[in-house]
Amino acid sequence: MNDELATTKAEREEIVRRFRGAVLFSRDFTAIQEVLAPEFVDHFAPPWDPPGRDGVAHRFGQAADALTTTKVEVLVSVCEGDYLSQAIELHFAHTGEFMGIPATGRTFAIGGSNTFRFDGRQIVEHWGVFDVAKIPDLLRETHGAQGGWASMWPDPEASSRA
């Protein structure tokens, strides 16, 4: 097999697993330069972030300052052509300031999905969806955080406690 090509589902899953291990657990951001192609496009990136690999490094750095990853569960993994798509659950401990909320030490999980397009052994495109907006709600119980999804709807139990 040519060392430049990752052609099987298992090979692509292993590249993503090692990448996540490096950036989420070891905080080794050199993996970004190794795994993501120079022309990498992140369709998940907010418009105010730097493009490409620099934006990925920025976002992972911000997250690492606030959240300690404790586990990544791959719930579903599908590979077709150059694409690998995974539904995942990310488990964190809140160890630093996040969205204006000081560290609570609370642990929580959020669901999401990633789709990667490969060219050989490098990722050239990424699409992602994660339930980041609910994090303030998950931290609220220990900090009294405002905002998040809960601020959009009244608490149905609040009237019974009044």
PDB file of C-alpha atoms in Angstrom:
ATOM      1  CA  MET A   1       0.000   0.000   0.000  1.00  0.00           C
ATOM      2  CA  ASN A   2       1.221   3.504  -0.818  1.00  0.00           C
ATOM      3  CA  ASP A   3       2.158   5.374   2.390  1.00  0.00           C
ATOM      4  CA  GLU A   4       0.692   8.586   0.968  1.00  0.00           C
ATOM      5  CA  LEU A   5      -2.843   7.240   0.692  1.00  0.00           C
ATOM      6  CA  ALA A   6      -5.356   6.572   3.434  1.00  0.00           C
ATOM      7  CA  THR A   7      -7.914   4.601   1.511  1.00  0.00           C
ATOM      8  CA  THR A   8      -9.752   2.531   4.067  1.00  0.00           C
ATOM      9  CA  LYS A   9     -12.252   3.550   6.686  1.00  0.00           C
ATOM     10  CA  ALA A  10      -9.996   2.136   9.423  1.00  0.00           C
ATOM     11  CA  GLU A  11      -7.004   4.186   8.202  1.00  0.00           C
ATOM     12  CA  ARG A  12      -9.020   7.407   8.141  1.00  0.00           C
ATOM     13  CA  GLU A  13     -10.520   6.695  11.562  1.00  0.00           C
ATOM     14  CA  GLU A  14      -7.027   6.134  12.948  1.00  0.00           C
ATOM     15  CA  ILE A  15      -5.772   9.458  11.525  1.00  0.00           C
ATOM     16  CA  VAL A  16      -8.705  11.282  13.151  1.00  0.00           C
ATOM     17  CA  ARG A  17      -8.276   9.354  16.434  1.00  0.00           C
ATOM     18  CA  ARG A  18      -4.568  10.277  16.633  1.00  0.00           C
ATOM     19  CA  PHE A  19      -5.340  13.890  15.700  1.00  0.00           C
ATOM     20  CA  ARG A  20      -7.971  14.176  18.443  1.00  0.00           C
ATOM     21  CA  GLY A  21      -5.630  12.509  20.912  1.00  0.00           C
ATOM     22  CA  ALA A  22      -2.864  14.976  20.145  1.00  0.00           C
ATOM     23  CA  VAL A  23      -4.900  18.192  20.204  1.00  0.00           C
ATOM     24  CA  LEU A  24      -7.609  17.343  22.762  1.00  0.00           C
ATOM     25  CA  PHE A  25      -5.708  15.254  25.300  1.00  0.00           C
ATOM     26  CA  SER A  26      -2.002  16.030  24.852  1.00  0.00           C
ATOM     27  CA  ARG A  27      -2.584  19.597  23.638  1.00  0.00           C
ATOM     28  CA  ASP A  28       0.044  18.944  20.977  1.00  0.00           C
ATOM     29  CA  PHE A  29      -0.987  21.430  18.316  1.00  0.00           C
ATOM     30  CA  THR A  30       1.832  20.390  15.958  1.00  0.00           C
ATOM     31  CA  ALA A  31      -0.612  17.702  14.810  1.00  0.00           C
ATOM     32  CA  ILE A  32      -2.621  20.474  13.151  1.00  0.00           C
ATOM     33  CA  GLN A  33       0.233  21.173  10.724  1.00  0.00           C
ATOM     34  CA  GLU A  34       0.821  17.449  10.145  1.00  0.00           C
ATOM     35  CA  VAL A  35      -2.742  16.216   9.628  1.00  0.00           C
ATOM     36  CA  LEU A  36      -4.467  19.222   8.061  1.00  0.00           C
ATOM     37  CA  ALA A  37      -3.405  20.051   4.504  1.00  0.00           C
ATOM     38  CA  PRO A  38      -1.936  23.523   3.810  1.00  0.00           C
ATOM     39  CA  GLU A  39      -5.061  24.369   1.787  1.00  0.00           C
ATOM     40  CA  PHE A  40      -7.361  23.083   4.594  1.00  0.00           C
ATOM     41  CA  VAL A  41     -10.830  24.676   4.744  1.00  0.00           C
ATOM     42  CA  ASP A  42     -12.865  24.539   7.957  1.00  0.00           C
ATOM     43  CA  HIS A  43     -16.551  25.064   7.216  1.00  0.00           C
ATOM     44  CA  PHE A  44     -17.175  24.967  11.003  1.00  0.00           C
ATOM     45  CA  ALA A  45     -15.075  28.085  11.635  1.00  0.00           C
ATOM     46  CA  PRO A  46     -16.787  31.306  12.734  1.00  0.00           C
ATOM     47  CA  PRO A  47     -16.238  34.186  10.292  1.00  0.00           C
ATOM     48  CA  TRP A  48     -14.097  36.164  12.764  1.00  0.00           C
ATOM     49  CA  ASP A  49     -11.505  33.389  13.206  1.00  0.00           C
ATOM     50  CA  PRO A  50      -8.387  33.124  11.072  1.00  0.00           C
ATOM     51  CA  PRO A  51      -8.875  30.806   8.091  1.00  0.00           C
ATOM     52  CA  GLY A  52      -7.460  27.319   7.704  1.00  0.00           C
ATOM     53  CA  ARG A  53      -5.032  25.677  10.086  1.00  0.00           C
ATOM     54  CA  ASP A  54      -4.413  28.914  12.007  1.00  0.00           C
ATOM     55  CA  GLY A  55      -8.092  29.116  12.908  1.00  0.00           C
ATOM     56  CA  VAL A  56      -8.125  25.505  14.071  1.00  0.00           C
ATOM     57  CA  ALA A  57      -5.106  26.164  16.308  1.00  0.00           C
ATOM     58  CA  HIS A  58      -6.822  29.273  17.682  1.00  0.00           C
ATOM     59  CA  ARG A  59     -10.066  27.441  18.532  1.00  0.00           C
ATOM     60  CA  PHE A  60      -8.349  24.407  20.062  1.00  0.00           C
ATOM     61  CA  GLY A  61      -6.142  26.739  22.104  1.00  0.00           C
ATOM     62  CA  GLN A  62      -9.148  28.660  23.444  1.00  0.00           C
ATOM     63  CA  ALA A  63     -10.948  25.443  24.303  1.00  0.00           C
ATOM     64  CA  ALA A  64      -7.859  24.002  26.029  1.00  0.00           C
ATOM     65  CA  ASP A  65      -7.688  27.079  28.263  1.00  0.00           C
ATOM     66  CA  ALA A  66     -11.226  26.450  29.524  1.00  0.00           C
ATOM     67  CA  LEU A  67     -12.052  22.770  29.111  1.00  0.00           C
ATOM     68  CA  THR A  68     -10.149  19.589  29.860  1.00  0.00           C
ATOM     69  CA  THR A  69     -11.206  16.788  27.544  1.00  0.00           C
ATOM     70  CA  THR A  70     -11.823  13.583  29.477  1.00  0.00           C
ATOM     71  CA  LYS A  71     -13.257  11.330  26.756  1.00  0.00           C
ATOM     72  CA  VAL A  72     -14.313  11.283  23.108  1.00  0.00           C
ATOM     73  CA  GLU A  73     -16.911   8.692  22.177  1.00  0.00           C
ATOM     74  CA  VAL A  74     -17.418   7.868  18.512  1.00  0.00           C
ATOM     75  CA  LEU A  75     -21.063   6.838  18.285  1.00  0.00           C
ATOM     76  CA  VAL A  76     -21.286   6.311  14.511  1.00  0.00           C
ATOM     77  CA  SER A  77     -18.601   6.349  11.844  1.00  0.00           C
ATOM     78  CA  VAL A  78     -19.345   6.233   8.120  1.00  0.00           C
ATOM     79  CA  CYS A  79     -16.869   6.408   5.267  1.00  0.00           C
ATOM     80  CA  GLU A  80     -17.750   6.971   1.633  1.00  0.00           C
ATOM     81  CA  GLY A  81     -15.280   7.984  -1.038  1.00  0.00           C
ATOM     82  CA  ASP A  82     -12.926  10.641   0.360  1.00  0.00           C
ATOM     83  CA  TYR A  83     -15.277  11.444   3.274  1.00  0.00           C
ATOM     84  CA  LEU A  84     -15.369  10.215   6.865  1.00  0.00           C
ATOM     85  CA  SER A  85     -18.361  11.290   8.970  1.00  0.00           C
ATOM     86  CA  GLN A  86     -18.689  10.659  12.690  1.00  0.00           C
ATOM     87  CA  ALA A  87     -21.317  11.352  15.317  1.00  0.00           C
ATOM     88  CA  ILE A  88     -19.442  11.894  18.564  1.00  0.00           C
ATOM     89  CA  GLU A  89     -19.927  12.793  22.195  1.00  0.00           C
ATOM     90  CA  LEU A  90     -17.270  14.957  23.833  1.00  0.00           C
ATOM     91  CA  HIS A  91     -16.768  14.776  27.614  1.00  0.00           C
ATOM     92  CA  PHE A  92     -15.187  17.719  29.418  1.00  0.00           C
ATOM     93  CA  ALA A  93     -14.272  19.116  32.814  1.00  0.00           C
ATOM     94  CA  HIS A  94     -14.741  22.886  33.128  1.00  0.00           C
ATOM     95  CA  THR A  95     -11.266  23.921  34.335  1.00  0.00           C
ATOM     96  CA  GLY A  96     -10.982  27.533  33.113  1.00  0.00           C
ATOM     97  CA  GLU A  97     -13.101  30.508  32.145  1.00  0.00           C
ATOM     98  CA  PHE A  98     -15.563  29.669  29.360  1.00  0.00           C
ATOM     99  CA  MET A  99     -18.033  32.144  27.838  1.00  0.00           C
ATOM    100  CA  GLY A 100     -17.448  34.422  30.833  1.00  0.00           C
ATOM    101  CA  ILE A 101     -18.112  31.660  33.364  1.00  0.00           C
ATOM    102  CA  PRO A 102     -15.233  30.994  35.778  1.00  0.00           C
ATOM    103  CA  ALA A 103     -14.081  27.389  36.205  1.00  0.00           C
ATOM    104  CA  THR A 104     -16.653  25.291  38.048  1.00  0.00           C
ATOM    105  CA  GLY A 105     -14.925  21.906  37.958  1.00  0.00           C
ATOM    106  CA  ARG A 106     -18.190  20.488  36.661  1.00  0.00           C
ATOM    107  CA  THR A 107     -18.066  17.651  34.144  1.00  0.00           C
ATOM    108  CA  PHE A 108     -20.421  17.497  31.174  1.00  0.00           C
ATOM    109  CA  ALA A 109     -20.836  16.072  27.689  1.00  0.00           C
ATOM    110  CA  ILE A 110     -22.026  17.552  24.414  1.00  0.00           C
ATOM    111  CA  GLY A 111     -22.925  15.808  21.205  1.00  0.00           C
ATOM    112  CA  GLY A 112     -21.827  16.694  17.742  1.00  0.00           C
ATOM    113  CA  SER A 113     -20.717  15.510  14.362  1.00  0.00           C
ATOM    114  CA  ASN A 114     -17.674  15.867  12.170  1.00  0.00           C
ATOM    115  CA  THR A 115     -17.276  15.243   8.470  1.00  0.00           C
ATOM    116  CA  PHE A 116     -13.762  15.197   7.040  1.00  0.00           C
ATOM    117  CA  ARG A 117     -12.685  15.129   3.400  1.00  0.00           C
ATOM    118  CA  PHE A 118      -9.333  13.453   2.871  1.00  0.00           C
ATOM    119  CA  ASP A 119      -6.692  13.803   0.198  1.00  0.00           C
ATOM    120  CA  GLY A 120      -4.269  10.979   0.873  1.00  0.00           C
ATOM    121  CA  ARG A 121      -3.386  11.005   4.567  1.00  0.00           C
ATOM    122  CA  GLN A 122      -4.329  14.656   5.131  1.00  0.00           C
ATOM    123  CA  ILE A 123      -7.646  16.292   5.859  1.00  0.00           C
ATOM    124  CA  VAL A 124      -8.486  19.021   3.345  1.00  0.00           C
ATOM    125  CA  GLU A 125     -11.977  19.995   4.523  1.00  0.00           C
ATOM    126  CA  HIS A 126     -14.013  19.787   7.719  1.00  0.00           C
ATOM    127  CA  TRP A 127     -17.677  20.351   8.537  1.00  0.00           C
ATOM    128  CA  GLY A 128     -18.845  20.201  12.131  1.00  0.00           C
ATOM    129  CA  VAL A 129     -21.897  20.734  14.276  1.00  0.00           C
ATOM    130  CA  PHE A 130     -21.635  20.773  18.075  1.00  0.00           C
ATOM    131  CA  ASP A 131     -24.080  21.671  20.811  1.00  0.00           C
ATOM    132  CA  VAL A 132     -21.823  24.403  22.255  1.00  0.00           C
ATOM    133  CA  ALA A 133     -24.766  26.735  22.966  1.00  0.00           C
ATOM    134  CA  LYS A 134     -26.014  24.494  25.765  1.00  0.00           C
ATOM    135  CA  ILE A 135     -22.735  24.608  27.733  1.00  0.00           C
ATOM    136  CA  PRO A 136     -23.777  27.658  29.819  1.00  0.00           C
ATOM    137  CA  ASP A 137     -26.952  25.775  30.773  1.00  0.00           C
ATOM    138  CA  LEU A 138     -24.914  22.731  31.805  1.00  0.00           C
ATOM    139  CA  LEU A 139     -22.698  24.946  33.981  1.00  0.00           C
ATOM    140  CA  ARG A 140     -25.562  27.009  35.414  1.00  0.00           C
ATOM    141  CA  GLU A 141     -26.364  24.663  38.290  1.00  0.00           C
ATOM    142  CA  THR A 142     -23.020  25.337  39.948  1.00  0.00           C
ATOM    143  CA  HIS A 143     -22.488  28.919  38.866  1.00  0.00           C
ATOM    144  CA  GLY A 144     -25.866  30.520  38.191  1.00  0.00           C
ATOM    145  CA  ALA A 145     -24.830  31.379  34.625  1.00  0.00           C
ATOM    146  CA  GLN A 146     -27.267  33.369  32.533  1.00  0.00           C
ATOM    147  CA  GLY A 147     -27.870  32.905  28.835  1.00  0.00           C
ATOM    148  CA  GLY A 148     -27.772  29.762  26.765  1.00  0.00           C
ATOM    149  CA  TRP A 149     -30.826  27.839  25.628  1.00  0.00           C
ATOM    150  CA  ALA A 150     -32.540  28.045  29.007  1.00  0.00           C
ATOM    151  CA  SER A 151     -32.804  31.821  28.711  1.00  0.00           C
ATOM    152  CA  MET A 152     -35.017  31.398  25.631  1.00  0.00           C
ATOM    153  CA  TRP A 153     -37.819  29.504  27.403  1.00  0.00           C
ATOM    154  CA  PRO A 154     -39.284  29.837  30.867  1.00  0.00           C
ATOM    155  CA  ASP A 155     -38.368  27.184  33.405  1.00  0.00           C
ATOM    156  CA  PRO A 156     -41.531  25.028  33.759  1.00  0.00           C
ATOM    157  CA  GLU A 157     -40.595  24.149  37.327  1.00  0.00           C
ATOM    158  CA  ALA A 158     -39.991  27.749  38.384  1.00  0.00           C
ATOM    159  CA  SER A 159     -43.708  28.472  38.900  1.00  0.00           C
ATOM    160  CA  SER A 160     -44.098  25.408  41.119  1.00  0.00           C
ATOM    161  CA  ARG A 161     -41.174  26.582  43.290  1.00  0.00           C
ATOM    162  CA  ALA A 162     -42.562  30.080  43.732  1.00  0.00           C
TER     163      ALA A 162
END
